[in-house]
Amino acid sequence: MRTFLNLSQQQVMTLCEDIRVAVEEAKLKVNNSVMIHITLSIGLYYHEGERQTTFSQIYQYADQALYLAKKQGRNRLVLHDNAIVH
């Protein structure tokens, strides 16, 4: 199992982008005949240090970034920043 702990923001973003691309490039066969294409939108919240952040806040920030990714056209990675309107 891979964890994001002890990874830099850039490492986490690279890993998430690699996952997004792998999903986009996957070919899935349904009912042994129909090929489907799927994509993945990712909302990411990252912070370092001793800042106190609750799970609820982390979830909210990641969710805001996910909705922004979908609003911007889907199939993308969006990193939450404090400029996202609450």
Coordinates of N, CA and C in Angstrom, one line a residue:
M1 N 0.8 -1.2 0.0 CA 0.0 0.0 0.0 C 0.9 1.2 0.0
R2 N 0.6 2.2 -0.8 CA 1.3 3.4 -0.9 C 0.7 4.5 -0.1
T3 N 1.5 5.3 0.6 CA 0.9 6.3 1.4 C 1.5 7.7 1.0
F4 N 0.8 8.8 1.2 CA 1.3 10.1 0.8 C 2.1 10.7 2.0
L5 N 2.1 10.1 3.1 CA 2.9 10.6 4.2 C 4.4 10.7 3.9
N6 N 5.0 11.8 4.3 CA 6.4 12.0 4.0 C 6.8 12.3 2.6
L7 N 5.8 12.6 1.7 CA 6.1 13.0 0.4 C 5.9 14.5 0.2
S8 N 6.6 15.1 -0.7 CA 6.5 16.5 -0.9 C 5.2 16.7 -1.7
Q9 N 4.8 18.0 -1.8 CA 3.6 18.3 -2.5 C 3.8 17.9 -4.0
Q10 N 5.0 18.2 -4.6 CA 5.2 17.8 -6.0 C 5.2 16.3 -6.2
Q11 N 5.7 15.5 -5.2 CA 5.7 14.1 -5.3 C 4.2 13.6 -5.3
V12 N 3.4 14.2 -4.4 CA 2.0 13.7 -4.3 C 1.3 14.1 -5.6
M13 N 1.5 15.3 -6.1 CA 0.8 15.7 -7.3 C 1.3 14.8 -8.5
T14 N 2.5 14.5 -8.6 CA 3.0 13.6 -9.6 C 2.4 12.2 -9.5
L15 N 2.3 11.7 -8.3 CA 1.7 10.4 -8.1 C 0.2 10.4 -8.5
C16 N -0.5 11.4 -8.1 CA -2.0 11.6 -8.5 C -2.1 11.7 -10.0
E17 N -1.3 12.5 -10.6 CA -1.4 12.7 -12.0 C -1.1 11.4 -12.8
D18 N -0.1 10.6 -12.3 CA 0.2 9.3 -12.9 C -1.0 8.4 -12.8
I19 N -1.7 8.4 -11.6 CA -2.9 7.6 -11.5 C -4.0 8.1 -12.4
R20 N -4.2 9.4 -12.6 CA -5.2 9.9 -13.5 C -5.0 9.5 -14.9
V21 N -3.7 9.6 -15.3 CA -3.4 9.2 -16.7 C -3.6 7.7 -16.9
A22 N -3.2 6.9 -15.9 CA -3.4 5.4 -16.1 C -4.9 5.1 -16.2
V23 N -5.7 5.7 -15.5 CA -7.2 5.5 -15.6 C -7.6 5.9 -17.0
E24 N -7.2 7.1 -17.4 CA -7.6 7.6 -18.7 C -7.2 6.7 -19.9
E25 N -6.0 6.1 -19.7 CA -5.5 5.2 -20.8 C -6.0 3.8 -20.7
A26 N -6.7 3.4 -19.6 CA -7.2 2.0 -19.5 C -8.3 1.8 -20.4
K27 N -8.3 0.5 -20.9 CA -9.4 0.1 -21.8 C -10.2 -1.0 -21.0
L28 N -11.4 -0.7 -20.7 CA -12.3 -1.6 -20.0 C -13.3 -2.2 -20.8
K29 N -13.4 -3.6 -20.7 CA -14.4 -4.3 -21.5 C -15.6 -4.6 -20.6
V30 N -16.8 -4.3 -21.0 CA -18.0 -4.6 -20.2 C -18.8 -5.7 -20.9
N31 N -19.2 -6.7 -20.2 CA -20.0 -7.8 -20.7 C -19.3 -8.5 -21.9
N32 N -18.0 -8.5 -21.8 CA -17.2 -9.2 -22.8 C -17.3 -8.7 -24.2
S33 N -17.8 -7.4 -24.4 CA -17.9 -6.9 -25.7 C -17.7 -5.4 -25.8
V34 N -18.4 -4.6 -25.0 CA -18.4 -3.2 -25.1 C -17.2 -2.6 -24.4
M35 N -16.4 -1.8 -25.1 CA -15.2 -1.2 -24.6 C -15.7 0.2 -24.0
I36 N -15.3 0.5 -22.8 CA -15.7 1.8 -22.3 C -14.4 2.6 -21.9
H37 N -14.6 3.9 -21.9 CA -13.5 4.8 -21.6 C -13.9 5.6 -20.4
I38 N -13.1 5.6 -19.4 CA -13.4 6.4 -18.2 C -12.3 7.4 -17.9
T39 N -12.6 8.5 -17.2 CA -11.6 9.4 -16.7 C -11.8 9.7 -15.2
L40 N -10.8 10.4 -14.7 CA -10.8 10.6 -13.3 C -10.4 12.1 -13.0
S41 N -11.3 12.7 -12.1 CA -11.0 14.0 -11.6 C -10.5 13.8 -10.2
I42 N -9.5 14.6 -9.8 CA -8.9 14.5 -8.5 C -8.9 15.9 -7.8
G43 N -9.4 15.9 -6.6 CA -9.3 17.1 -5.8 C -8.3 16.8 -4.7
L44 N -7.3 17.6 -4.6 CA -6.2 17.4 -3.6 C -6.0 18.5 -2.7
Y45 N -5.8 18.2 -1.4 CA -5.5 19.2 -0.4 C -4.2 18.7 0.2
Y46 N -3.2 19.6 0.3 CA -1.9 19.2 0.8 C -1.4 20.3 1.8
H47 N -0.9 19.8 3.0 CA -0.3 20.8 3.9 C 0.9 20.1 4.6
E48 N 1.8 20.9 5.0 CA 3.0 20.4 5.8 C 3.0 21.1 7.1
G49 N 3.8 20.6 8.0 CA 4.1 21.2 9.2 C 3.1 20.9 10.3
E50 N 3.2 21.8 11.3 CA 2.4 21.6 12.5 C 1.0 22.2 12.5
R51 N 0.6 22.8 11.4 CA -0.7 23.4 11.4 C -1.8 22.4 11.8
Q52 N -2.7 22.9 12.6 CA -3.8 22.1 13.1 C -4.9 22.1 12.1
T53 N -5.2 20.9 11.5 CA -6.3 20.8 10.5 C -7.0 19.6 10.9
T54 N -8.3 19.7 11.0 CA -9.2 18.6 11.3 C -9.5 17.7 10.1
F55 N -9.9 16.5 10.3 CA -10.2 15.7 9.1 C -11.4 16.3 8.3
S56 N -12.3 16.9 9.0 CA -13.5 17.5 8.4 C -13.0 18.7 7.5
Q57 N -12.0 19.5 7.9 CA -11.5 20.6 7.1 C -10.7 20.0 5.9
I58 N -9.9 19.0 6.1 CA -9.2 18.4 5.0 C -10.2 17.8 3.9
Y59 N -11.2 17.1 4.4 CA -12.2 16.6 3.5 C -12.9 17.7 2.7
Q60 N -13.2 18.8 3.4 CA -13.9 19.9 2.8 C -13.0 20.6 1.7
Y61 N -11.7 20.8 2.0 CA -10.8 21.4 1.1 C -10.6 20.5 -0.2
A62 N -10.5 19.2 0.1 CA -10.3 18.3 -1.1 C -11.6 18.2 -1.9
D63 N -12.7 18.3 -1.3 CA -14.0 18.2 -2.0 C -14.2 19.5 -2.8
Q64 N -13.8 20.7 -2.3 CA -13.8 21.9 -3.0 C -13.0 21.8 -4.3
A65 N -11.8 21.3 -4.1 CA -10.9 21.1 -5.3 C -11.4 20.1 -6.3
L66 N -12.1 19.1 -5.8 CA -12.7 18.1 -6.8 C -13.8 18.8 -7.6
Y67 N -14.7 19.5 -6.9 CA -15.7 20.2 -7.7 C -15.2 21.2 -8.7
L68 N -14.1 21.9 -8.3 CA -13.4 22.8 -9.2 C -12.9 22.0 -10.4
A69 N -12.3 20.9 -10.2 CA -11.8 20.0 -11.3 C -12.9 19.7 -12.3
K70 N -14.0 19.3 -11.7 CA -15.2 19.0 -12.6 C -15.7 20.2 -13.3
K71 N -15.7 21.3 -12.6 CA -16.2 22.5 -13.3 C -15.3 23.0 -14.4
Q72 N -14.0 22.7 -14.3 CA -13.0 23.1 -15.3 C -13.0 22.1 -16.5
G73 N -13.8 21.1 -16.5 CA -13.9 20.2 -17.6 C -13.6 18.8 -17.3
R74 N -13.4 18.4 -16.1 CA -13.2 17.0 -15.7 C -11.9 16.5 -16.2
N75 N -11.6 15.3 -15.8 CA -10.3 14.6 -16.1 C -9.1 15.4 -15.8
R76 N -9.0 15.9 -14.6 CA -7.9 16.7 -14.2 C -7.6 16.6 -12.7
L77 N -6.5 17.1 -12.4 CA -6.1 17.2 -11.0 C -6.1 18.7 -10.6
V78 N -6.8 19.0 -9.5 CA -6.8 20.4 -9.0 C -6.3 20.3 -7.5
L79 N -5.3 21.1 -7.2 CA -4.8 21.3 -5.9 C -5.5 22.4 -5.2
H80 N -6.1 22.2 -4.0 CA -6.8 23.2 -3.3 C -5.7 24.3 -2.8
D81 N -6.2 25.5 -3.0 CA -5.4 26.6 -2.4 C -6.4 27.5 -1.7
N82 N -5.9 28.4 -0.9 CA -6.8 29.2 -0.1 C -7.6 30.2 -0.9
A83 N -7.3 30.3 -2.2 CA -8.0 31.2 -3.1 C -9.4 30.6 -3.5
I84 N -9.6 29.3 -3.3 CA -10.9 28.7 -3.6 C -12.0 29.4 -2.7
V85 N -13.0 29.8 -3.3 CA -14.1 30.5 -2.6 C -14.9 29.4 -1.8
H86 N -15.1 29.7 -0.5 CA -15.8 28.8 0.3 C -17.3 29.0 0.2

